[in-house]
Tab-separated table of C-alpha atoms in Angstrom:
chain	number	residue	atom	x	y	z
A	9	UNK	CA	3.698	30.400	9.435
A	10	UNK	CA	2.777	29.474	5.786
A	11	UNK	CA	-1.071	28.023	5.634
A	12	UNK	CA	-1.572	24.786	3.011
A	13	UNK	CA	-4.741	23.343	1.903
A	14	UNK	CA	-4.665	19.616	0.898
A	15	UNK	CA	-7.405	18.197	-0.969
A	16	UNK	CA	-7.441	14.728	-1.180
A	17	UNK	CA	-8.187	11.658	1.251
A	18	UNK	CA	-5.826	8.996	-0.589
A	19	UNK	CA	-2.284	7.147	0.617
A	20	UNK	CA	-1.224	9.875	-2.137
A	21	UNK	CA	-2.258	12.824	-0.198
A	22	UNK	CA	-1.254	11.380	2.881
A	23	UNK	CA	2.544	11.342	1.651
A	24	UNK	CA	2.294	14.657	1.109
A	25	UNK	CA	1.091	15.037	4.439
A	26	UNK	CA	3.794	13.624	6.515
A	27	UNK	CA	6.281	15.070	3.472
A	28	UNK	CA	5.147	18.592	5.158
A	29	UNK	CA	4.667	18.119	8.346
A	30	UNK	CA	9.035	17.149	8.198
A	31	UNK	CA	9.389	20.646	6.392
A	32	UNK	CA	11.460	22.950	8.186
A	33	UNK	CA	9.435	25.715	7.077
A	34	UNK	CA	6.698	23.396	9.514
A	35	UNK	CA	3.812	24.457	7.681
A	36	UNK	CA	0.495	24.835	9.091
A	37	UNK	CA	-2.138	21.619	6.825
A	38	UNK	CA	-5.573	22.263	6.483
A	39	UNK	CA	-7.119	19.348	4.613
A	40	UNK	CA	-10.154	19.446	2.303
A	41	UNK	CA	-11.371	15.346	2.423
A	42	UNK	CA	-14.280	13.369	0.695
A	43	UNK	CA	-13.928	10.849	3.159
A	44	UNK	CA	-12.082	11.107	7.094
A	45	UNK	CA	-8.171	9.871	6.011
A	46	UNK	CA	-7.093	9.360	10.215
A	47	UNK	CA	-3.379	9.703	9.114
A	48	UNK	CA	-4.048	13.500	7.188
A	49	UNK	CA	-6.631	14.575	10.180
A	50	UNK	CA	-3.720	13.600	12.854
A	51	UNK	CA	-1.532	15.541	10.701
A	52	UNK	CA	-3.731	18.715	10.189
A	53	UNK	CA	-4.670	22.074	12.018
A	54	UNK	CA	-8.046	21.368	10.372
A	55	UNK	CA	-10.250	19.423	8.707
A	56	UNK	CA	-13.458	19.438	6.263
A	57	UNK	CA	-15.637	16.765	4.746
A	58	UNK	CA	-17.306	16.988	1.494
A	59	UNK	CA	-17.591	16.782	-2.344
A	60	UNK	CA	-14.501	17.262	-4.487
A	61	UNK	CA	-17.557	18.791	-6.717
A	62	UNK	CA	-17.654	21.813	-3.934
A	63	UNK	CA	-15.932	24.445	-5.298
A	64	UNK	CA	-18.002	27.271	-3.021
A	65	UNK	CA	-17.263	24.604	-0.364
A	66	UNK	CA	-13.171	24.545	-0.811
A	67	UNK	CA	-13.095	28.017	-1.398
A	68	UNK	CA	-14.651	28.364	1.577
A	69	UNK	CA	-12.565	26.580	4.098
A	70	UNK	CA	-9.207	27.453	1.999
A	71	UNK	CA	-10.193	31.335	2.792
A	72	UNK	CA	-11.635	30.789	6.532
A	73	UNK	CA	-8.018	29.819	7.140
A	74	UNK	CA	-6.626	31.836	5.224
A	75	UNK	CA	-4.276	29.299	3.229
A	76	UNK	CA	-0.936	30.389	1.193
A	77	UNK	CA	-1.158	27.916	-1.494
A	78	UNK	CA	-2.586	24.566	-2.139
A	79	UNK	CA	-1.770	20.995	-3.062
A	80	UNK	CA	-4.459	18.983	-5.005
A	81	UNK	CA	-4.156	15.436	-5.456
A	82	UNK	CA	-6.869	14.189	-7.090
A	83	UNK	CA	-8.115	14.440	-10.810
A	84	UNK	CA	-12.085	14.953	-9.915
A	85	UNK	CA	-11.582	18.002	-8.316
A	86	UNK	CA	-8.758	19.118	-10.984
A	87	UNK	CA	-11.666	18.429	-14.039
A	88	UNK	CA	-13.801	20.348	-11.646
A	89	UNK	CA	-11.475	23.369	-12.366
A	90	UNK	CA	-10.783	23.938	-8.263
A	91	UNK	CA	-7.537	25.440	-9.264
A	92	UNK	CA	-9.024	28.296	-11.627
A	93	UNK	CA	-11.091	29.572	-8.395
A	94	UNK	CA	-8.525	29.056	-6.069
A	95	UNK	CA	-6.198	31.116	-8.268
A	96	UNK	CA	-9.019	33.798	-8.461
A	97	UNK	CA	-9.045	33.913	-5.104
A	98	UNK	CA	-5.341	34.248	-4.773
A	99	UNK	CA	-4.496	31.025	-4.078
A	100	UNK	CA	-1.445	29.964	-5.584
A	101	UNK	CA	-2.003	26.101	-6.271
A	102	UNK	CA	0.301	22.736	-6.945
A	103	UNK	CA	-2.104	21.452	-9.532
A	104	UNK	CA	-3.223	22.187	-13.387
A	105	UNK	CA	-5.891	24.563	-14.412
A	106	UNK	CA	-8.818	22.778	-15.806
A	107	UNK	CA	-7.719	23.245	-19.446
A	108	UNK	CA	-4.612	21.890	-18.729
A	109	UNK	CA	-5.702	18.956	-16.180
A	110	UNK	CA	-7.056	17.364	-19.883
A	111	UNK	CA	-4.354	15.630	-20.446
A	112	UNK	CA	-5.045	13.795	-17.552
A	113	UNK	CA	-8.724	13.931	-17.542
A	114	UNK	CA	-9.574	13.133	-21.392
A	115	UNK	CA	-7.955	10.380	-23.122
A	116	UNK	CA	-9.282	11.425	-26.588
A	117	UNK	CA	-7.431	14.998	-25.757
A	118	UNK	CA	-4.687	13.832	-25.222
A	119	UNK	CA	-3.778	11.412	-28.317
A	120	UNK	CA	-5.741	14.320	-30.531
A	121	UNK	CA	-3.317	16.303	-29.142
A	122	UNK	CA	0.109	14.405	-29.863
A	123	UNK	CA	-1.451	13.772	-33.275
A	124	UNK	CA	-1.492	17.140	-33.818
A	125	UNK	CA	1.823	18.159	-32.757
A	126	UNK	CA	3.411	14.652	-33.885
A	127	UNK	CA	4.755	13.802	-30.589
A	128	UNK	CA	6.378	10.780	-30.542
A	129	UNK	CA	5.318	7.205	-28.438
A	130	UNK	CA	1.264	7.684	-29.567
A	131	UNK	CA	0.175	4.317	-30.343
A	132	UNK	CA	-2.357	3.553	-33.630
A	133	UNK	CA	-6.046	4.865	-32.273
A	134	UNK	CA	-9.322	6.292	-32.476
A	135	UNK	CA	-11.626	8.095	-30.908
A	136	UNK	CA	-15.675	6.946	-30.773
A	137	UNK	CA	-18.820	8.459	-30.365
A	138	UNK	CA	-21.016	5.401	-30.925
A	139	UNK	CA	-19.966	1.681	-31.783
A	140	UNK	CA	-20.089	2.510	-35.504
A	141	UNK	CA	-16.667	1.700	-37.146
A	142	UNK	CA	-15.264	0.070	-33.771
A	143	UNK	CA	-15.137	-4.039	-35.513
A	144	UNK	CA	-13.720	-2.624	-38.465
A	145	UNK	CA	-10.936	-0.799	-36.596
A	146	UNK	CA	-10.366	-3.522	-34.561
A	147	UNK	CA	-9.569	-5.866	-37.073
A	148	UNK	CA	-6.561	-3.699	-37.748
A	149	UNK	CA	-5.269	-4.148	-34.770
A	150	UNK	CA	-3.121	-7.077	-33.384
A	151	UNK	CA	-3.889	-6.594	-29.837
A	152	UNK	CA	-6.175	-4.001	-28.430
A	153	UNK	CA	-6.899	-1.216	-25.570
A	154	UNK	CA	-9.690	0.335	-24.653
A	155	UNK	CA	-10.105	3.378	-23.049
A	156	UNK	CA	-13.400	5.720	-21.721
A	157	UNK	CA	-12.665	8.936	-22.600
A	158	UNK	CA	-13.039	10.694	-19.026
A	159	UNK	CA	-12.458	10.344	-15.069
A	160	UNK	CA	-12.810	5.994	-14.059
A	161	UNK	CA	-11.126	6.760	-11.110
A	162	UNK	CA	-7.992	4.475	-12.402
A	163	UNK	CA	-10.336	1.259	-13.343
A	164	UNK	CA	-11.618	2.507	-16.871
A	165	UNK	CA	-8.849	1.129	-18.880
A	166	UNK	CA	-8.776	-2.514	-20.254
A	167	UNK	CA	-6.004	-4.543	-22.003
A	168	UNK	CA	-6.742	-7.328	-24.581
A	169	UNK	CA	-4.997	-10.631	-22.529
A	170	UNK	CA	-5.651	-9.116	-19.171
A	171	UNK	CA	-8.959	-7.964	-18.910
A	172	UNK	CA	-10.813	-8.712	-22.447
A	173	UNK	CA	-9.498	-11.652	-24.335
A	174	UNK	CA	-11.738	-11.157	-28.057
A	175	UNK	CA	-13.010	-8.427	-30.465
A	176	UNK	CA	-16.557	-9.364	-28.874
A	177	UNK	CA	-15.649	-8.717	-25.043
A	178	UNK	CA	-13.928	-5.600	-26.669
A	179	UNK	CA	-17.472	-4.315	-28.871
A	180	UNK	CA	-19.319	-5.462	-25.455
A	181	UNK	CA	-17.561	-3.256	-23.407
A	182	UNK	CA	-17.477	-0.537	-25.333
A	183	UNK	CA	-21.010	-0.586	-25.773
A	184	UNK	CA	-21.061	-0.452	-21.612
A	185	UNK	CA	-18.529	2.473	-21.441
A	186	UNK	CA	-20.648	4.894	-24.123
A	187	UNK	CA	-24.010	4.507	-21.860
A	188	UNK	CA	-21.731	6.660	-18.946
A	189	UNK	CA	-19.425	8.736	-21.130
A	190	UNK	CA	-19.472	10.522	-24.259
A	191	UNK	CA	-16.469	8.786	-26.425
A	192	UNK	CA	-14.231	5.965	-25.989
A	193	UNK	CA	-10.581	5.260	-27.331
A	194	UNK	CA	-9.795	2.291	-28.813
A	195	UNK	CA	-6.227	1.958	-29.591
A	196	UNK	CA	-3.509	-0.791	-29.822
A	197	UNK	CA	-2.031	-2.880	-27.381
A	198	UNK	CA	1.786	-1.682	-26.970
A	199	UNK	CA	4.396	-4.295	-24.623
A	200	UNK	CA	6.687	-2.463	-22.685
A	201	UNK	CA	7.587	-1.153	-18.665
A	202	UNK	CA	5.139	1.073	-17.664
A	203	UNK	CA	6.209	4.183	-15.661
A	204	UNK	CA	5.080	7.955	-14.394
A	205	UNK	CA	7.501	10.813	-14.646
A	206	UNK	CA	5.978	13.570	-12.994
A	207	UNK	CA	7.161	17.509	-13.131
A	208	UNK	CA	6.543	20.753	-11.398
A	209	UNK	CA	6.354	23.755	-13.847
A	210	UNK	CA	5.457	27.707	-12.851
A	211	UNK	CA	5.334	29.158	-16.255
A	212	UNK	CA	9.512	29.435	-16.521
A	213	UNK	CA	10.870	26.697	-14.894
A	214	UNK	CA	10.829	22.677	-14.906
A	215	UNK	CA	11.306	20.584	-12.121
A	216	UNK	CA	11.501	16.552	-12.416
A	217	UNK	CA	10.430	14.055	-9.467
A	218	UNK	CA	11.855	10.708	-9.636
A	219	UNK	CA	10.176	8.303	-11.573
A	220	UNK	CA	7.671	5.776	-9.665
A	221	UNK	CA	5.368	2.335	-10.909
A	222	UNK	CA	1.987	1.992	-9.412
């Protein structure tokens, strides 16, 4: 019977939860949780609580129950670089490598990054280290984003009309975001449908999941 560690306590994880537990293969779940999820625990052989910031701790329970592979939902534990030890350990995993979990985990990386390589869809931005230069690159803009460059947990991000209506609220917040992190994004506001593609790559291959809105 193949052994799976889940980390993650979210409605996310629990999907994958009850995905797995209608696998044929009926898979064995050990779940790795910051906080008790009652649908994963009902679901799972075993349970831990604790810190996505663990890594001795997940390595720890994955390799007391002597897991297969692992499924990581959340970023923290991703920018954490959880999957580098796992895959030290010999733990395959369904989840980036720290260096690669940048894209998701730095904003700044990831615009630097389609810069770089001229990837198509990047919007007008820049990166700051301080508030010097932000007013004057606003007023090049006709509407506005702005982004901390790191982990917000999904509620970092704020759009000019929705959550900041002038170039003041925008300087304010920025001002707020660079006391907790060490850059922010400010880029311009682009209209359109909003959607995640998602897809599963082991080095050779590319797999697509359907696309989904949140």
């Amino acid at each position: 019977m193949v052994g799976v560690l889940l980390i993650g306590n979210g409605a996310r994880e629990h999907a994958i939860a009850e995905t797995l537990a209608r696998s044929p293969q009926k898979p064995k779940l050990f779940s790795y949780m910051k906080a008790r999820n009652p649908g994963i625990a009902r679901l799972s052989a075993g349970i831990q609580l604790g810190d996505y910031g663990n890594i001795s701790g997940i390595i720890g329970f994955a390799m007391k129950n002597a897991v297969d592979f692992a499924i990581i939902g959340p970023e923290d534990p991703l920018d954490k670089g959880v999957a580098d030890t796992l895959e030290q350990e010999g733990i395959s995993c369904v989840g980036p490598k720290k260096e690669l979990a940048r894209l998701e985990t730095s904003k700044s990386f990831t615009r630097l990054l389609m810069e770089k390589y001229r990837i198509e869809g990047n919007p007008k931005f820049q990166v700051f280290e301080s508030t010097g230069g932000i007013r004057q690159f606003l007023d090049t803009l006709d509407g506005f984003v702005i982004k901390p460059d790191g982990l917000t947990g999904g509620k970092g991000v704020k759009v000019q009309g929705d959550h900041l209506q002038t170039k003041e609220d925008a300087l304010r917040y920025c001002e707020e975001v660079l006391q907790t992190h060490p850059a922010v994004v400010v880029e311009e506001k682009l209209d359109g449908e909003e959607f995640s593609l998602q897809c599963l790559c082991d080095g050779k291959h590319v797999v697509a999941a359907p696309p989904v809105q949140d």
